[in-house]
PDB file of C-alpha atoms in Angstrom:
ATOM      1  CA  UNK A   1     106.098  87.484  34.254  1.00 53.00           C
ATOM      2  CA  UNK A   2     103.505  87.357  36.861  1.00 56.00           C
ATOM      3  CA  UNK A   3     104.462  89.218  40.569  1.00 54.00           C
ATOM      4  CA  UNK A   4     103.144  88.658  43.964  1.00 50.00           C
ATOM      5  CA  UNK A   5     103.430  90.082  46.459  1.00 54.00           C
ATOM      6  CA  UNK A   6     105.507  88.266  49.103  1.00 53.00           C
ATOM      7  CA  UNK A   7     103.369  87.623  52.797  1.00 55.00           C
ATOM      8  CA  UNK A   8     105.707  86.822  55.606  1.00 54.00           C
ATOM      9  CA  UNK A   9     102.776  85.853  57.798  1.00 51.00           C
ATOM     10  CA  UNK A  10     101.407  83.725  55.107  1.00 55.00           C
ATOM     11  CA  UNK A  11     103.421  80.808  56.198  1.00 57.00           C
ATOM     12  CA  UNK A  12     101.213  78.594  59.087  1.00 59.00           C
ATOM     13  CA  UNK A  13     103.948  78.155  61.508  1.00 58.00           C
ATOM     14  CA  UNK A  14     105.301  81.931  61.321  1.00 58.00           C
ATOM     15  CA  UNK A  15     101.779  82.489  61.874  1.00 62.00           C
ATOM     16  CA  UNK A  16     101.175  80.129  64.905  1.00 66.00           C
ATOM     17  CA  UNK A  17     104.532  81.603  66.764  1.00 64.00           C
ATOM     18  CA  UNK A  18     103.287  85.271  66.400  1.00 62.00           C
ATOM     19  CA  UNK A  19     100.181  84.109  68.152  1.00 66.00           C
ATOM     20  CA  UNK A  20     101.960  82.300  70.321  1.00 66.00           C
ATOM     21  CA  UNK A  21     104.121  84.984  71.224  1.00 63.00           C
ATOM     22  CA  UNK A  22     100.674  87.601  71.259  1.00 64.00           C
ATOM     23  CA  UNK A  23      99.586  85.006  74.220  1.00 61.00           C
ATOM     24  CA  UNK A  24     102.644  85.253  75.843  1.00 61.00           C
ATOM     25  CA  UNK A  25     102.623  89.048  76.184  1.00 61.00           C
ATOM     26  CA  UNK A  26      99.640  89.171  78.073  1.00 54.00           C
ATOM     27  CA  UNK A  27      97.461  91.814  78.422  1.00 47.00           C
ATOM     28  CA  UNK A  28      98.563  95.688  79.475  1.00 46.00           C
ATOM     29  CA  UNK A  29      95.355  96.071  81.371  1.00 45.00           C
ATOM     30  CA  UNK A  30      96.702  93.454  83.948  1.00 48.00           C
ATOM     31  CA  UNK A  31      99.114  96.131  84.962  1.00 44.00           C
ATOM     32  CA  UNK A  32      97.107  98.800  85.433  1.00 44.00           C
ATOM     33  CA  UNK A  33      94.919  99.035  89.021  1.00 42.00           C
ATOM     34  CA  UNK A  34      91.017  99.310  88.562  1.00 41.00           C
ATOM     35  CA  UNK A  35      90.186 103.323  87.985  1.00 40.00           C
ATOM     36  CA  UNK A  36      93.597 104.189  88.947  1.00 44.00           C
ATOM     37  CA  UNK A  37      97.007 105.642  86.638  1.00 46.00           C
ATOM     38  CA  UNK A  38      99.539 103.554  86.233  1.00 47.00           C
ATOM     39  CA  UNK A  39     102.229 104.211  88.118  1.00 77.00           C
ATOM     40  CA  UNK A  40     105.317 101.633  87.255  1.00 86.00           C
ATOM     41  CA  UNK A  41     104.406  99.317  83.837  1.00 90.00           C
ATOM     42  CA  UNK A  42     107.905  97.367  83.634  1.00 93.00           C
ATOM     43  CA  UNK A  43     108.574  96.867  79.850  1.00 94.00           C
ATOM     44  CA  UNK A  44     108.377  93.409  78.561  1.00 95.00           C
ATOM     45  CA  UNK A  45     110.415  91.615  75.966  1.00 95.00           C
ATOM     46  CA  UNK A  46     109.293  88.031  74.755  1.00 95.00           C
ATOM     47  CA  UNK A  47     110.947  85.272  72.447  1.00 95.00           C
ATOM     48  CA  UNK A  48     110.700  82.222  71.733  1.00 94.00           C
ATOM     49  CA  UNK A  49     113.112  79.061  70.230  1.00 94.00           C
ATOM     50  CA  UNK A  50     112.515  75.353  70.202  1.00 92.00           C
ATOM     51  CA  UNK A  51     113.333  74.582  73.584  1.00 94.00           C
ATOM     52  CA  UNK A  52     111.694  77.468  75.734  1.00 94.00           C
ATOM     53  CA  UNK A  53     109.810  80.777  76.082  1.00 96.00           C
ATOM     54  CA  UNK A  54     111.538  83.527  77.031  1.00 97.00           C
ATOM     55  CA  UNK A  55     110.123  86.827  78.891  1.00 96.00           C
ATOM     56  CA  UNK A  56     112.556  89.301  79.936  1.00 97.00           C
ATOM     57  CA  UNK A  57     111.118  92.144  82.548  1.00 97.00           C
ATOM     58  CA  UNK A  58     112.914  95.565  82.722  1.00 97.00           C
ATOM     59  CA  UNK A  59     112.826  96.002  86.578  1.00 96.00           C
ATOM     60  CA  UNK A  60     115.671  98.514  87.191  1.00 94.00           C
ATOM     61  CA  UNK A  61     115.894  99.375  91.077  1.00 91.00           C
ATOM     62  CA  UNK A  62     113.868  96.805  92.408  1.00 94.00           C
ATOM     63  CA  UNK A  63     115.403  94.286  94.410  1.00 94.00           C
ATOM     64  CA  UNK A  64     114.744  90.698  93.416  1.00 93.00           C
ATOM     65  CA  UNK A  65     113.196  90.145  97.224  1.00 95.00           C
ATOM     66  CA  UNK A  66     110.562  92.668  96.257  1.00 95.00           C
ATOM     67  CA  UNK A  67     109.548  90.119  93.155  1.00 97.00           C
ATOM     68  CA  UNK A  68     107.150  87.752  93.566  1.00 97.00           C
ATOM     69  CA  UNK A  69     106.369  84.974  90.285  1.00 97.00           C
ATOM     70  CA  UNK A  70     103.581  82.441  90.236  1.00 96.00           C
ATOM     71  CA  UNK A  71     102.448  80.185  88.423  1.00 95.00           C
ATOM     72  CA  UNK A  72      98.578  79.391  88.763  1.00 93.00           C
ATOM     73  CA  UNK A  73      95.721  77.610  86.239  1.00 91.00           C
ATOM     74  CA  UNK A  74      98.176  78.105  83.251  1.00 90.00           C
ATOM     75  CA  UNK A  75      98.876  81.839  83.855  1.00 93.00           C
ATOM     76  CA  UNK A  76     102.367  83.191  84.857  1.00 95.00           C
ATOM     77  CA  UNK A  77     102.148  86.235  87.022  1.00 95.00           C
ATOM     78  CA  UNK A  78     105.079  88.583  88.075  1.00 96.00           C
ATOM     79  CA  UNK A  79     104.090  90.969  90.700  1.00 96.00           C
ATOM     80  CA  UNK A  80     106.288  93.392  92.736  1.00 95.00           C
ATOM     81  CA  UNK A  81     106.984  96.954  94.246  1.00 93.00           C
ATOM     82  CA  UNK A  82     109.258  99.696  92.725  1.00 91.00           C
ATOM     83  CA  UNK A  83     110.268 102.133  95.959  1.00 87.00           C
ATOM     84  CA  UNK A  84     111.299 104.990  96.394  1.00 80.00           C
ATOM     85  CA  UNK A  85     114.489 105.416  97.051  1.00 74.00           C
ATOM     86  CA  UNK A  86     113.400 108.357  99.386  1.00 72.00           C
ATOM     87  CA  UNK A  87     110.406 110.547 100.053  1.00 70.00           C
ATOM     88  CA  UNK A  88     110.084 113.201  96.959  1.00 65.00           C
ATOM     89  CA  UNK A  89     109.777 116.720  98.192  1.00 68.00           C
ATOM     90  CA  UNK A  90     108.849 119.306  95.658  1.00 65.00           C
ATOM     91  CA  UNK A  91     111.517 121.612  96.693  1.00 70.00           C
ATOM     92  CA  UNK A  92     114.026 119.015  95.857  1.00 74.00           C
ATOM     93  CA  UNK A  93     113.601 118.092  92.401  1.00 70.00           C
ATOM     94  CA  UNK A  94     112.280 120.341  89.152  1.00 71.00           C
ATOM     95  CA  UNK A  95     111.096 117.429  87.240  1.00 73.00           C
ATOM     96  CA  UNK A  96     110.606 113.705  88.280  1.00 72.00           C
ATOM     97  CA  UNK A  97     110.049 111.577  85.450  1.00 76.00           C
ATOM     98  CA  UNK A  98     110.683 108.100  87.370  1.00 78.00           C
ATOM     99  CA  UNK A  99     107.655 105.919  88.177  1.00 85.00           C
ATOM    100  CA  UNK A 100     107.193 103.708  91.465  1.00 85.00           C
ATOM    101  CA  UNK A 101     104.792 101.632  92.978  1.00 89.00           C
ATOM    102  CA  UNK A 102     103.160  97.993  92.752  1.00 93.00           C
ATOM    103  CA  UNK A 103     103.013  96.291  89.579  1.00 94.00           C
ATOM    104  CA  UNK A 104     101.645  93.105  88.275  1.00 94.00           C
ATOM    105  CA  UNK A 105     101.906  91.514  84.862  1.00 94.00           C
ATOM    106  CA  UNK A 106     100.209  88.058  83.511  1.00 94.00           C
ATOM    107  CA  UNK A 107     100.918  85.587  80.708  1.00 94.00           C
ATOM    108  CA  UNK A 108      98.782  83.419  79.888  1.00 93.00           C
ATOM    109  CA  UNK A 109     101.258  79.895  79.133  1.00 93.00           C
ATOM    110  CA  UNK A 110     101.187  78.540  75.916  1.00 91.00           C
ATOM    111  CA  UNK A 111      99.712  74.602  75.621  1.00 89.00           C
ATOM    112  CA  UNK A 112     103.359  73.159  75.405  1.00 90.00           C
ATOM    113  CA  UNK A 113     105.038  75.258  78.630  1.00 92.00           C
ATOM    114  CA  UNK A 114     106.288  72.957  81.263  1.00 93.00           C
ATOM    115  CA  UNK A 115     105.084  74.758  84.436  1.00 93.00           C
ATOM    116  CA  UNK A 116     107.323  72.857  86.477  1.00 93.00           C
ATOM    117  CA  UNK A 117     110.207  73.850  84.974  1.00 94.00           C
ATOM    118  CA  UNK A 118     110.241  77.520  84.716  1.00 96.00           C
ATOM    119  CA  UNK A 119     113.262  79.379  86.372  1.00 97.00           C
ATOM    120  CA  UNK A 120     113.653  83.003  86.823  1.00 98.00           C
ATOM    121  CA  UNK A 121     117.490  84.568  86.866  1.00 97.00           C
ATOM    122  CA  UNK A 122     117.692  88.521  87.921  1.00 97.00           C
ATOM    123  CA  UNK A 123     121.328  90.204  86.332  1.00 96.00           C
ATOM    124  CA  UNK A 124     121.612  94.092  86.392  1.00 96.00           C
ATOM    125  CA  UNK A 125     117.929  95.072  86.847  1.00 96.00           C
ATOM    126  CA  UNK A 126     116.488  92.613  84.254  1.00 98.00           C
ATOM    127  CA  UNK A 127     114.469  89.886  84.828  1.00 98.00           C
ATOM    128  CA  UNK A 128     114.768  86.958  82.970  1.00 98.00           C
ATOM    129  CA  UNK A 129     111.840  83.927  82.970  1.00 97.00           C
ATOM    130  CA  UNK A 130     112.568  80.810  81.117  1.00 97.00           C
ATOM    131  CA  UNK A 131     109.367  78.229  80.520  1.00 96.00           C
ATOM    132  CA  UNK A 132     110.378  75.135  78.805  1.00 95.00           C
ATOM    133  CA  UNK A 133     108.510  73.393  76.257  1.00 93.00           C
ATOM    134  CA  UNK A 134     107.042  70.215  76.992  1.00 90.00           C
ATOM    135  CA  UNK A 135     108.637  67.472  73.913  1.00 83.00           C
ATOM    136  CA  UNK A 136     105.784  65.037  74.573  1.00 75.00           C
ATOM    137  CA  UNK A 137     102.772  67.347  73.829  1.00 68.00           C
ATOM    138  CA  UNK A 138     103.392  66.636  69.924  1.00 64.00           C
ATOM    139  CA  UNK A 139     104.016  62.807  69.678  1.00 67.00           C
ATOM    140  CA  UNK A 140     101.988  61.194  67.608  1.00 72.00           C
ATOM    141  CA  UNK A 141     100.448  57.960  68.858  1.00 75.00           C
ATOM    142  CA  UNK A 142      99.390  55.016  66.279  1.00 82.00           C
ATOM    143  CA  UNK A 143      96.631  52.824  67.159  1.00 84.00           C
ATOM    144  CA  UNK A 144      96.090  49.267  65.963  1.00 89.00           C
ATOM    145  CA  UNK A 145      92.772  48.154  64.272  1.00 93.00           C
ATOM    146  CA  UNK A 146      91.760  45.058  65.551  1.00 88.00           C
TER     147      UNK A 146
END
């Protein structure tokens, strides 16, 4: 008996969503000013079925009016402020371990996203983009020899 070992990422489609989903998530150094710390980097969670992409933000204490989402040359950007909530005085506190400030986050759309269609839904500090797929990207057209 002959054993192999078994490759999940061996299979071509598995293969093309993981890249798929690598393109989604974008690039960490978009959230991060030039020469400067980071101060807020929301988390990011991205899937993906057949009918959309999904990219959930973590955004807890900003307020949805402080978002901002565009979509521009086949790159979704979500840009916003986390505020204080008051101005920290050393006194006050022995440790601070929350982060605020401006953040900005891009994803570069896969080939089949429908730009047009993408809605954005906020529910208890979690940011949810949907980008539907486009169904016509992958027909198949036959042409006639004449």
């Amino acid at each position: 008996m002959i054993v192999t070992r078994y490759n999940p990422y061996g299979d071509r489609q598995m293969r093309k969503g993981f890249e798929m989903l690598n393109t989604l998530m974008g690039s960490l150094e978009n959230s991060i000013d030039e020469g400067a710390i980071a101060s807020f980097v929301p988390a990011v969670n991205t899937r993906v079925d057949d009918d959309a992409y999904y990219i959930e933000i973590d955004l807890p204490g900003v307020k949805k009016d402080d978002i901002e989402i565009t979509a521009e040359d086949n790159v979704l950007t979500v840009s916003g402020e986390r505020k204080m909530r008051e101005e920290l005085k050393e006194d006050d506190y022995y440790k601070v371990e929350s982060r605020y400030g401006k953040f900005s986050r891009s994803f570069t759309l896969p080939e089949d996203a429908d730009p047009e269609g993408i809605e954005a839904h906020m529910q208890n500090g979690v940011l949810e983009i949907v980008i539907p797929k486009r169904k016509d990207i992958h027909q198949v057209k036959k042409i006639d020899i004449k």
